[in-house]
Amino acid sequence: MKQKIAIQGIKGCFHHQVALEYFGENIEIKECLSFDALVTSVFDKTVDIGVMAIENSIAGSIIPNYALIDHNNLHVIGEHYINVNHNLMVLPGQRIEDITEVHSHPMALLQCKAFFKQYPHIKLVEGADTAESAKKVKENQLLGIGAIASQTAAELYELEVLNTKIQTIKNNSTRFVIVKTENSVLSKDQINKASLRFELAHKRGSLAAVLNVMSDCHLSLTKIQSLPIIEEPWKYAFFVNVTFQEYADYEKAVTLLRIMADKFKILGEYKNAMK
Amino acid sequence: MKQKIAIQGIKGCFHHQVALEYFGENIEIKECLSFDALVTSVFDKTVDIGVMAIENSIAGSIIPNYALIDHNNLHVIGEHYINVNHNLMVLPGQRIEDITEVHSHPMALLQCKAFFKQYPHIKLVEGADTAESAKKVKENQLLGIGAIASQTAAELYELEVLNTKIQTIKNNSTRFVIVKTENSVLSKDQINKASLRFELAHKRGSLAAVLNVMSDCHLSLTKIQSLPIIEEPWKYAFFVNVTFQEYADYEKAVTLLRIMADKFKILGEYKNAMK
């Protein structure tokens, strides 16, 4: 039976690309129009697993998605990184001279604005989504209209890619997490990364003490982010990712951190996908 | 002579509210349509000072604005916090029963969606900006149309507020920074907060060592955020805010951190505005 995977966006979007790279072709995709809808699908068992963007190198953490995982007690069972590459695609046979409008998500248009300076005859038009802009070009057989979207979208909607990697910042990285309602099925020797959340009172040295324990237990930090807790002034929540070689080292650190920090919580234990 | 202050958005937006609260009424406002345009105005001396949103308790840090400050070597000379309150405003005399559409920025509409569930006859329409939606209601004398915007916008555009604080998360906090091309004119005894940026190699314990120094020098952390440096894998940039009582303690820490961390940089030294 095919695994059912919920993605945010429609087929051909970057979440879809991640699902294909992570799980392979033999999956059934459920398109969700918001991250909330995605979480609902995971919970009501319409799907087995969800794929969620969680941070990128340009805009940082997507804090609302951290909150969704935290508040719904979802488990992070894996991670995947992609370089978000924007491509200009059109109906087969169309050339750049034929194109008068290019449609895409506002953020994609912004990231590719510099590329279009050399084509002043092209108007940039905001659409709901990258993949949806590509889908519309295909479905409505729009001559003279291009879309900015992923390679996956070009293949899916049989569009011709005129230019690849047209975004200004070529080198970027977006991290996606794979979420489930149950914990990972990985064995301890497969796990070498974990996402943790805990709270600390605003006391000088409290975070340093926690990081010392992590360091003493041979954990390496790959991410740290503080967030003030509005309801409790002078208290901070921390989201931390750690990598390690021995699960026993990590277990020891967790035992200590449960004592040192408040509301300590493991958001997920999984295999490090960073290259 | 009036100080010239650049804000992101048009008059009546939350940046305008911050400028009024921070500098008082005797200022001249320059409306900027993007943060890039704001930075340009600060640089070409069209204005004296810029006001920029930098983080909020719902969505976290606005990383692109950190990058703007960092890359342009702007100085943070102050900070200001506000609770972003959304208000439903209409032409004077209009009642909620008269309203069929409410216009605002998509994010404001999202934050107030729950409130409108009790008014199924009202359609929510996306506009460019909160203050601009309010301005349009006034300028075009739009009967039957409401706007969601700040109290400042209601006063400026002479609209009647039907409901205050209609956002779902009542208690939120957005931090703004005051930026300039030159460093602060504050004396050392007025300064009790600083924003720092530095880089560390991905070596176990490297951040713990830095935090230990800060703690030993009596600095308290109010924010920490790591960002991977894409061009240099396994290297991380950190944005940190610290508070302190004695400037001498802070100076000592800075001397040590310059040696311990790479590309250590003071983004600004200013007066703590956190309550």
Coordinates of C-alpha atoms in Angstrom, one line a residue:
Chain A
M1 CA 0.0 0.0 0.0
K2 CA 1.2 3.5 -0.9
Q3 CA 2.2 5.8 2.0
K4 CA -0.1 8.8 2.1
I5 CA 1.9 12.1 2.5
A6 CA 0.5 15.5 3.2
I7 CA 2.3 18.5 1.7
Q8 CA 1.6 22.2 2.0
G9 CA 0.8 23.4 -1.5
I10 CA -0.2 21.7 -4.7
K11 CA 1.6 19.0 -6.7
G12 CA 4.8 20.4 -8.1
C13 CA 5.6 22.7 -5.2
F14 CA 8.8 22.5 -3.2
H15 CA 7.1 20.4 -0.5
H16 CA 6.2 17.9 -3.2
Q17 CA 9.8 17.8 -4.4
V18 CA 10.9 17.0 -0.8
A19 CA 8.3 14.2 -0.5
L20 CA 9.5 12.6 -3.7
E21 CA 13.2 12.9 -2.7
Y22 CA 12.6 11.6 0.8
F23 CA 10.1 8.8 0.2
G24 CA 10.5 8.0 -3.5
E25 CA 7.9 7.9 -6.3
N26 CA 5.6 5.2 -4.7
I27 CA 3.6 7.6 -2.5
E28 CA 0.1 9.2 -2.6
I29 CA 0.2 13.0 -2.1
K30 CA -2.5 15.0 -0.3
E31 CA -2.4 18.7 -1.2
C32 CA -3.1 20.9 1.8
L33 CA -3.7 24.6 1.4
S34 CA -2.3 25.7 4.8
F35 CA 0.0 24.3 7.4
D36 CA -3.0 24.0 9.8
A37 CA -4.8 21.9 7.3
L38 CA -1.7 19.7 7.0
V39 CA -1.5 19.1 10.7
T40 CA -5.3 18.3 10.7
S41 CA -4.7 15.6 8.0
V42 CA -1.9 14.1 10.1
F43 CA -4.2 14.0 13.1
D44 CA -7.3 12.6 11.6
K45 CA -5.3 9.9 9.9
T46 CA -6.2 11.0 6.4
V47 CA -2.5 10.7 5.8
D48 CA 0.3 8.8 7.4
I49 CA 2.9 11.5 7.5
G50 CA 3.3 15.3 6.9
V51 CA 6.1 17.3 5.3
M52 CA 6.7 20.8 6.6
A53 CA 9.2 23.6 5.8
I54 CA 10.7 24.6 9.1
E55 CA 13.6 27.0 8.3
N56 CA 15.6 28.5 5.5
S57 CA 18.9 30.2 5.2
I58 CA 17.4 33.5 3.9
A59 CA 14.5 34.1 6.2
G60 CA 15.4 31.9 9.3
S61 CA 13.0 29.8 11.3
I62 CA 9.4 29.5 10.4
I63 CA 8.4 30.0 14.1
P64 CA 4.6 29.3 13.5
N65 CA 5.5 25.8 12.3
Y66 CA 7.6 25.2 15.4
A67 CA 4.6 26.2 17.4
L68 CA 2.3 23.9 15.4
I69 CA 4.6 20.9 16.1
D70 CA 5.0 21.9 19.7
H71 CA 1.3 22.6 20.5
N72 CA 0.0 19.5 18.7
N73 CA 2.7 17.2 20.1
L74 CA 3.8 16.0 16.7
H75 CA 6.9 14.0 16.4
V76 CA 9.7 14.9 14.0
I77 CA 10.8 11.6 12.6
G78 CA 13.1 12.9 9.9
E79 CA 14.5 16.0 8.1
H80 CA 15.4 16.9 4.5
Y81 CA 17.3 19.8 3.0
I82 CA 16.8 21.3 -0.5
N83 CA 18.2 24.2 -2.4
V84 CA 15.2 26.1 -3.6
N85 CA 15.8 26.7 -7.3
H86 CA 13.4 28.9 -9.3
N87 CA 13.0 28.1 -13.0
L88 CA 11.2 30.1 -15.7
M89 CA 8.9 27.7 -17.6
V90 CA 6.5 28.1 -20.5
L91 CA 4.4 26.1 -22.9
P92 CA 6.7 24.0 -25.2
G93 CA 7.9 26.0 -28.2
Q94 CA 7.5 29.4 -26.6
R95 CA 10.6 31.6 -26.5
I96 CA 11.5 34.4 -24.1
E97 CA 10.6 37.0 -26.7
D98 CA 7.0 35.6 -26.8
I99 CA 6.5 36.1 -23.1
T100 CA 4.8 39.2 -21.8
E101 CA 3.8 38.1 -18.3
V102 CA 5.4 35.9 -15.7
H103 CA 3.2 34.6 -12.8
S104 CA 4.3 33.2 -9.5
H105 CA 4.1 33.4 -5.7
P106 CA 5.1 37.0 -4.6
M107 CA 8.2 35.7 -2.7
A108 CA 9.4 33.8 -5.8
L109 CA 8.9 37.0 -7.9
L110 CA 10.9 39.0 -5.4
Q111 CA 13.7 36.5 -5.4
C112 CA 13.9 36.5 -9.2
K113 CA 13.3 40.2 -9.8
A114 CA 17.0 41.0 -10.7
F115 CA 16.9 38.3 -13.5
F116 CA 14.0 40.1 -15.2
K117 CA 15.7 43.4 -15.4
Q118 CA 17.2 42.3 -18.7
Y119 CA 13.6 41.7 -20.0
P120 CA 11.8 45.0 -19.5
H121 CA 8.9 43.8 -21.7
I122 CA 7.9 41.1 -19.2
K123 CA 5.4 42.0 -16.5
L124 CA 5.6 40.2 -13.2
V125 CA 2.2 39.1 -11.9
E126 CA 1.5 37.8 -8.4
G127 CA -0.2 34.4 -8.1
A128 CA -1.2 32.2 -5.2
D129 CA 1.6 29.7 -5.5
T130 CA 4.5 28.7 -7.6
A131 CA 3.2 25.3 -8.7
E132 CA -0.3 26.7 -9.2
S133 CA 1.0 29.3 -11.6
A134 CA 2.7 26.5 -13.6
K135 CA -0.5 24.4 -13.5
K136 CA -2.6 27.3 -14.9
V137 CA -0.2 27.9 -17.8
K138 CA -0.6 24.2 -18.8
E139 CA -4.4 23.9 -18.1
N140 CA -5.4 27.0 -19.8
Q141 CA -2.7 26.6 -22.6
L142 CA -1.6 30.2 -21.9
L143 CA 0.6 31.4 -24.7
G144 CA 2.8 34.4 -23.8
I145 CA 2.7 33.6 -20.1
G146 CA 5.5 32.1 -18.1
A147 CA 5.6 30.7 -14.6
I148 CA 8.4 30.6 -12.0
A149 CA 8.3 27.2 -10.2
S150 CA 10.3 24.1 -9.3
Q151 CA 11.7 21.5 -11.7
T152 CA 9.1 19.1 -10.4
A153 CA 6.3 21.5 -11.5
A154 CA 7.9 21.7 -15.0
E155 CA 7.9 17.9 -15.3
L156 CA 4.4 17.5 -13.9
Y157 CA 2.7 20.1 -16.0
E158 CA 4.9 19.4 -19.1
L159 CA 6.3 22.8 -19.4
E160 CA 9.6 23.8 -21.1
V161 CA 12.2 25.3 -18.8
L162 CA 13.7 28.4 -20.5
N163 CA 16.1 29.3 -17.6
T164 CA 17.1 27.5 -14.5
K165 CA 18.2 28.9 -11.1
I166 CA 17.0 32.4 -11.9
Q167 CA 16.9 33.4 -8.2
T168 CA 19.4 36.1 -7.1
I169 CA 20.7 34.1 -4.2
K170 CA 21.7 30.9 -5.9
N171 CA 23.0 29.2 -2.8
N172 CA 20.3 28.7 -0.3
S173 CA 19.1 25.9 1.9
T174 CA 15.6 25.1 3.2
R175 CA 15.1 22.5 5.9
F176 CA 12.0 20.4 5.9
V177 CA 10.8 18.1 8.7
I178 CA 8.9 14.9 8.4
V179 CA 6.2 14.7 11.1
K180 CA 3.9 12.0 12.5
T181 CA 1.6 11.6 15.5
E182 CA 3.7 8.6 16.8
N183 CA 7.3 8.5 17.6
S184 CA 10.0 7.4 15.3
V185 CA 10.5 3.7 14.5
L186 CA 14.3 4.2 14.2
S187 CA 16.5 2.1 16.4
K188 CA 18.9 4.0 18.8
D189 CA 21.9 3.3 16.6
Q190 CA 20.2 5.0 13.6
I191 CA 19.5 8.2 15.5
N192 CA 22.1 10.9 15.6
K193 CA 20.1 14.1 15.8
A194 CA 17.4 15.5 18.0
S195 CA 15.2 18.6 18.3
L196 CA 14.6 19.8 21.8
R197 CA 12.5 22.5 23.4
F198 CA 12.8 23.8 26.9
E199 CA 12.3 26.9 29.0
L200 CA 14.7 28.8 31.3
A201 CA 14.2 31.6 33.7
H202 CA 16.0 34.8 32.8
K203 CA 18.9 34.1 35.2
R204 CA 22.4 35.0 34.3
G205 CA 24.3 31.9 33.1
S206 CA 21.2 29.6 32.9
L207 CA 21.7 29.0 29.2
A208 CA 25.5 28.7 29.5
A209 CA 24.9 25.9 32.1
V210 CA 22.7 24.0 29.8
L211 CA 25.1 24.3 26.9
N212 CA 28.0 23.2 29.1
V213 CA 26.1 20.0 29.9
M214 CA 25.4 19.4 26.2
S215 CA 29.1 20.0 25.4
D216 CA 30.2 17.7 28.3
C217 CA 27.9 15.0 26.9
H218 CA 29.5 15.4 23.4
L219 CA 26.5 16.9 21.8
S220 CA 27.0 19.5 19.1
L221 CA 24.5 22.3 18.4
T222 CA 23.3 22.9 14.9
K223 CA 20.7 25.4 15.8
I224 CA 19.6 27.6 18.7
Q225 CA 16.8 30.0 18.9
S226 CA 15.3 31.8 21.8
L227 CA 11.7 33.1 22.0
P228 CA 10.3 35.2 24.8
I229 CA 7.3 33.7 26.5
I230 CA 4.8 36.6 26.5
E231 CA 2.6 35.2 29.3
E232 CA 5.6 34.8 31.6
P233 CA 7.8 37.9 31.3
W234 CA 11.6 37.1 31.8
K235 CA 11.1 33.5 30.8
Y236 CA 12.4 32.2 27.5
A237 CA 11.7 29.2 25.4
F238 CA 14.6 27.7 23.4
F239 CA 14.4 25.5 20.3
V240 CA 17.7 23.6 19.9
N241 CA 18.9 21.0 17.5
V242 CA 21.8 18.7 18.5
T243 CA 23.8 16.1 16.7
F244 CA 25.7 13.3 18.4
Q245 CA 27.5 10.0 17.7
E246 CA 26.5 7.9 20.6
Y247 CA 22.8 7.7 21.6
A248 CA 24.0 6.9 25.2
D249 CA 25.7 10.3 25.4
Y250 CA 22.5 12.0 24.3
E251 CA 20.4 10.0 26.8
K252 CA 22.7 11.2 29.6
A253 CA 22.3 14.8 28.5
V254 CA 18.5 14.4 28.4
T255 CA 18.5 13.1 31.9
L256 CA 20.4 16.1 33.1
L257 CA 18.5 18.6 31.1
R258 CA 15.1 17.4 32.4
I259 CA 16.3 18.4 35.8
M260 CA 18.0 21.7 34.8
A261 CA 15.4 23.1 32.4
D262 CA 11.6 23.7 32.7
K263 CA 9.1 21.9 30.4
F264 CA 11.8 20.0 28.7
K265 CA 10.5 18.2 25.6
I266 CA 11.9 16.1 22.8
L267 CA 10.3 17.3 19.6
G268 CA 11.9 14.4 17.7
E269 CA 14.8 12.1 17.3
Y270 CA 16.0 11.2 13.8
K271 CA 18.8 10.8 11.4
N272 CA 20.9 13.9 10.5
A273 CA 20.4 14.8 6.8
M274 CA 22.9 17.7 6.8
K275 CA 25.7 17.1 4.4
Chain B
M1 CA 14.3 71.7 13.1
K2 CA 12.2 68.6 13.0
Q3 CA 13.9 65.2 13.0
K4 CA 13.2 63.3 9.8
I5 CA 12.3 59.7 10.5
A6 CA 11.9 57.0 7.8
I7 CA 9.2 54.3 8.5
Q8 CA 8.3 51.2 6.6
G9 CA 4.7 51.7 5.4
I10 CA 2.4 54.7 5.2
K11 CA 1.3 57.1 7.9
G12 CA -0.9 55.3 10.4
C13 CA 1.0 52.0 10.2
F14 CA 2.6 50.4 13.3
H15 CA 6.0 51.8 12.4
H16 CA 4.4 55.3 12.5
Q17 CA 3.0 54.5 15.9
V18 CA 6.5 53.5 17.1
A19 CA 8.0 56.7 15.7
L20 CA 5.4 58.8 17.6
E21 CA 5.9 56.9 20.8
Y22 CA 9.7 57.0 20.6
F23 CA 10.3 60.5 19.3
G24 CA 7.1 62.4 20.1
E25 CA 4.9 64.4 17.8
N26 CA 7.6 66.9 16.6
I27 CA 8.9 64.8 13.8
E28 CA 8.7 64.6 10.0
I29 CA 7.8 61.2 8.6
K30 CA 9.1 59.7 5.4
E31 CA 7.0 56.8 4.2
C32 CA 9.0 54.0 2.6
L33 CA 7.4 51.2 0.7
S34 CA 10.1 48.6 1.6
F35 CA 12.8 48.0 4.1
D36 CA 15.3 48.4 1.3
A37 CA 14.0 51.8 0.5
L38 CA 14.1 52.7 4.2
V39 CA 17.8 51.8 4.4
T40 CA 18.5 53.8 1.3
S41 CA 16.8 56.9 2.8
V42 CA 19.0 56.6 5.9
F43 CA 22.1 56.3 3.8
D44 CA 21.5 59.1 1.3
K45 CA 20.6 61.4 4.3
T46 CA 17.1 62.0 3.1
V47 CA 16.3 61.2 6.7
D48 CA 18.1 61.3 10.0
I49 CA 16.9 58.0 11.4
G50 CA 15.0 54.8 10.5
V51 CA 12.6 52.7 12.4
M52 CA 12.5 49.0 11.6
A53 CA 10.5 46.1 13.0
I54 CA 13.0 43.4 13.9
E55 CA 11.2 40.6 15.7
N56 CA 7.9 39.6 17.2
S57 CA 6.6 37.1 19.6
I58 CA 4.4 35.3 17.1
A59 CA 6.7 35.0 14.1
G60 CA 10.2 35.4 15.6
S61 CA 13.0 37.3 14.1
I62 CA 12.8 39.2 10.9
I63 CA 16.1 37.8 9.6
P64 CA 16.2 39.8 6.4
N65 CA 16.2 43.0 8.5
Y66 CA 19.1 41.7 10.6
A67 CA 20.9 41.1 7.3
L68 CA 20.1 44.7 6.1
I69 CA 21.5 46.2 9.3
D70 CA 24.5 43.9 9.2
H71 CA 25.4 44.3 5.5
N72 CA 24.9 48.0 5.5
N73 CA 26.8 48.6 8.8
L74 CA 23.9 50.5 10.3
H75 CA 24.0 51.2 14.0
V76 CA 21.2 50.3 16.4
I77 CA 20.8 53.3 18.6
G78 CA 17.6 52.4 20.4
E79 CA 14.7 49.9 20.6
H80 CA 11.0 50.1 21.3
Y81 CA 8.4 47.5 22.0
I82 CA 4.7 47.6 21.1
N83 CA 1.7 45.3 21.4
V84 CA 0.3 45.2 17.9
N85 CA -3.4 45.7 18.4
H86 CA -5.8 45.4 15.5
N87 CA -8.9 47.5 15.4
L88 CA -12.0 47.4 13.2
M89 CA -12.7 51.0 11.9
V90 CA -15.3 52.5 9.6
L91 CA -16.6 55.9 8.4
P92 CA -18.3 57.7 11.3
G93 CA -21.9 56.6 11.8
Q94 CA -21.6 53.2 10.2
R95 CA -22.6 50.2 12.3
I96 CA -21.3 46.6 12.1
E97 CA -24.6 45.6 10.4
D98 CA -23.8 48.1 7.6
I99 CA -20.5 46.5 6.8
T100 CA -20.2 43.9 4.0
E101 CA -16.5 44.0 3.4
V102 CA -13.4 44.5 5.6
H103 CA -10.1 45.3 4.0
S104 CA -6.5 44.9 5.4
H105 CA -3.1 43.3 5.1
P106 CA -3.4 39.5 4.6
M107 CA -1.5 38.9 7.9
A108 CA -3.9 41.2 9.8
L109 CA -6.9 39.5 8.3
L110 CA -5.5 36.1 9.3
Q111 CA -4.9 37.3 12.9
C112 CA -8.4 38.6 13.2
K113 CA -10.2 35.8 11.3
A114 CA -11.8 34.2 14.5
F115 CA -13.4 37.6 15.4
F116 CA -15.3 37.7 12.1
K117 CA -16.8 34.2 12.5
Q118 CA -19.7 35.9 14.4
Y119 CA -20.3 38.1 11.4
P120 CA -20.7 35.7 8.5
H121 CA -22.1 38.5 6.3
I122 CA -18.7 40.2 6.2
K123 CA -16.3 39.4 3.5
L124 CA -12.6 39.7 4.2
V125 CA -10.6 41.4 1.4
E126 CA -6.8 41.5 1.1
G127 CA -5.2 44.9 0.7
A128 CA -1.6 46.1 0.5
D129 CA -1.3 47.4 4.0
T130 CA -3.3 48.0 7.2
A131 CA -2.9 51.8 7.2
E132 CA -3.5 52.0 3.4
S133 CA -6.8 50.1 3.8
A134 CA -7.9 52.7 6.4
K135 CA -6.8 55.6 4.2
K136 CA -8.8 54.3 1.3
V137 CA -12.0 54.0 3.3
K138 CA -11.6 57.7 4.3
E139 CA -10.4 59.1 0.9
N140 CA -13.0 57.3 -1.1
Q141 CA -15.7 57.7 1.6
L142 CA -16.4 54.0 1.3
L143 CA -19.8 53.2 3.0
G144 CA -20.2 49.5 3.9
I145 CA -16.4 48.9 4.0
G146 CA -14.3 48.5 7.1
A147 CA -10.6 48.4 7.6
I148 CA -8.4 46.7 10.2
A149 CA -5.6 48.9 11.3
S150 CA -3.9 50.7 14.2
Q151 CA -5.4 53.3 16.6
T152 CA -3.0 55.8 15.0
A153 CA -4.6 55.1 11.6
A154 CA -8.1 55.6 13.0
E155 CA -7.1 59.0 14.4
L156 CA -5.2 60.1 11.3
Y157 CA -7.9 59.1 8.8
E158 CA -10.8 60.1 11.2
L159 CA -12.4 56.7 11.3
E160 CA -14.6 55.4 14.0
V161 CA -13.3 52.3 15.9
L162 CA -16.1 49.8 16.3
N163 CA -14.0 47.1 18.0
T164 CA -10.6 47.2 19.5
K165 CA -8.0 44.4 19.9
I166 CA -9.9 42.0 17.6
Q167 CA -6.8 39.9 17.0
T168 CA -7.0 36.3 18.3
I169 CA -3.6 36.5 20.2
K170 CA -4.3 39.6 22.4
N171 CA -1.0 39.5 24.1
N172 CA 1.9 39.9 21.6
S173 CA 5.0 42.0 21.4
T174 CA 6.9 43.4 18.5
R175 CA 10.4 44.8 18.9
F176 CA 11.5 47.7 16.7
V177 CA 15.0 49.1 16.4
I178 CA 16.0 52.7 15.8
V179 CA 18.8 52.8 13.2
K180 CA 21.4 55.4 12.1
T181 CA 24.5 55.5 10.0
E182 CA 26.6 56.9 12.9
N183 CA 27.0 55.3 16.3
S184 CA 24.9 56.3 19.3
V185 CA 25.5 59.5 21.2
L186 CA 24.6 57.9 24.5
S187 CA 27.2 58.1 27.3
K188 CA 28.4 54.9 28.8
D189 CA 26.3 55.1 31.9
Q190 CA 23.1 55.3 29.8
I191 CA 23.9 52.2 27.8
N192 CA 22.7 48.9 29.3
K193 CA 22.0 46.7 26.3
A194 CA 23.8 45.7 23.1
S195 CA 23.2 43.7 20.0
L196 CA 26.2 41.6 18.9
R197 CA 26.9 39.4 15.9
F198 CA 29.7 36.9 15.6
E199 CA 30.7 33.6 13.9
L200 CA 31.8 30.4 15.4
A201 CA 33.2 27.2 13.8
H202 CA 31.0 24.1 14.4
K203 CA 33.2 22.8 17.2
R204 CA 31.6 21.2 20.3
G205 CA 31.4 23.6 23.1
S206 CA 32.3 26.7 21.2
L207 CA 29.1 28.5 21.9
A208 CA 29.1 27.3 25.5
A209 CA 32.5 28.9 25.9
V210 CA 31.3 32.2 24.6
L211 CA 28.2 32.1 26.9
N212 CA 30.4 31.3 29.9
V213 CA 32.4 34.5 29.2
M214 CA 29.3 36.5 29.0
S215 CA 27.9 35.0 32.2
D216 CA 31.3 35.5 34.0
C217 CA 31.2 39.2 32.9
H218 CA 27.7 39.6 34.3
L219 CA 25.9 39.9 31.0
S220 CA 22.4 38.5 30.6
L221 CA 21.1 37.2 27.3
T222 CA 17.7 38.4 26.1
K223 CA 18.0 36.8 22.7
I224 CA 20.0 34.3 20.8
Q225 CA 19.6 33.1 17.3
S226 CA 21.9 30.9 15.1
L227 CA 22.0 31.1 11.4
P228 CA 24.0 28.7 9.2
I229 CA 26.5 30.4 6.9
I230 CA 25.7 28.8 3.5
E231 CA 29.0 29.8 1.9
E232 CA 30.9 28.2 4.7
P233 CA 29.4 24.9 5.7
W234 CA 29.7 24.0 9.4
K235 CA 30.1 27.7 10.3
Y236 CA 27.4 29.5 12.1
A237 CA 26.5 33.2 12.7
F238 CA 25.0 34.2 15.9
F239 CA 22.8 37.2 16.7
V240 CA 22.8 37.9 20.4
N241 CA 21.3 40.6 22.6
V242 CA 22.7 41.2 26.0
T243 CA 21.8 43.4 29.0
F244 CA 24.1 44.6 31.7
Q245 CA 24.4 47.0 34.6
E246 CA 28.0 48.1 34.3
Y247 CA 29.4 49.2 31.0
A248 CA 32.9 48.2 32.2
D249 CA 31.6 44.6 32.5
Y250 CA 30.4 44.7 29.0
E251 CA 33.6 46.2 27.7
K252 CA 35.6 43.4 29.3
A253 CA 33.3 40.8 27.7
V254 CA 33.7 42.4 24.3
T255 CA 37.5 42.3 24.6
L256 CA 37.4 38.6 25.3
L257 CA 34.8 37.9 22.6
R258 CA 36.8 39.6 19.9
I259 CA 39.5 37.0 20.6
M260 CA 37.2 34.0 20.9
A261 CA 34.8 34.6 18.1
D262 CA 35.3 35.3 14.4
K263 CA 34.1 38.5 12.7
F264 CA 32.8 39.9 16.0
K265 CA 30.7 43.0 15.5
I266 CA 28.7 45.3 17.7
L267 CA 25.4 46.1 15.8
G268 CA 24.5 48.6 18.5
E269 CA 24.7 49.8 22.1
Y270 CA 21.6 51.4 23.5
K271 CA 19.2 51.7 26.4
N272 CA 17.1 48.6 27.3
A273 CA 13.4 49.3 26.6
M274 CA 12.0 46.0 27.9
K275 CA 9.7 46.4 30.8

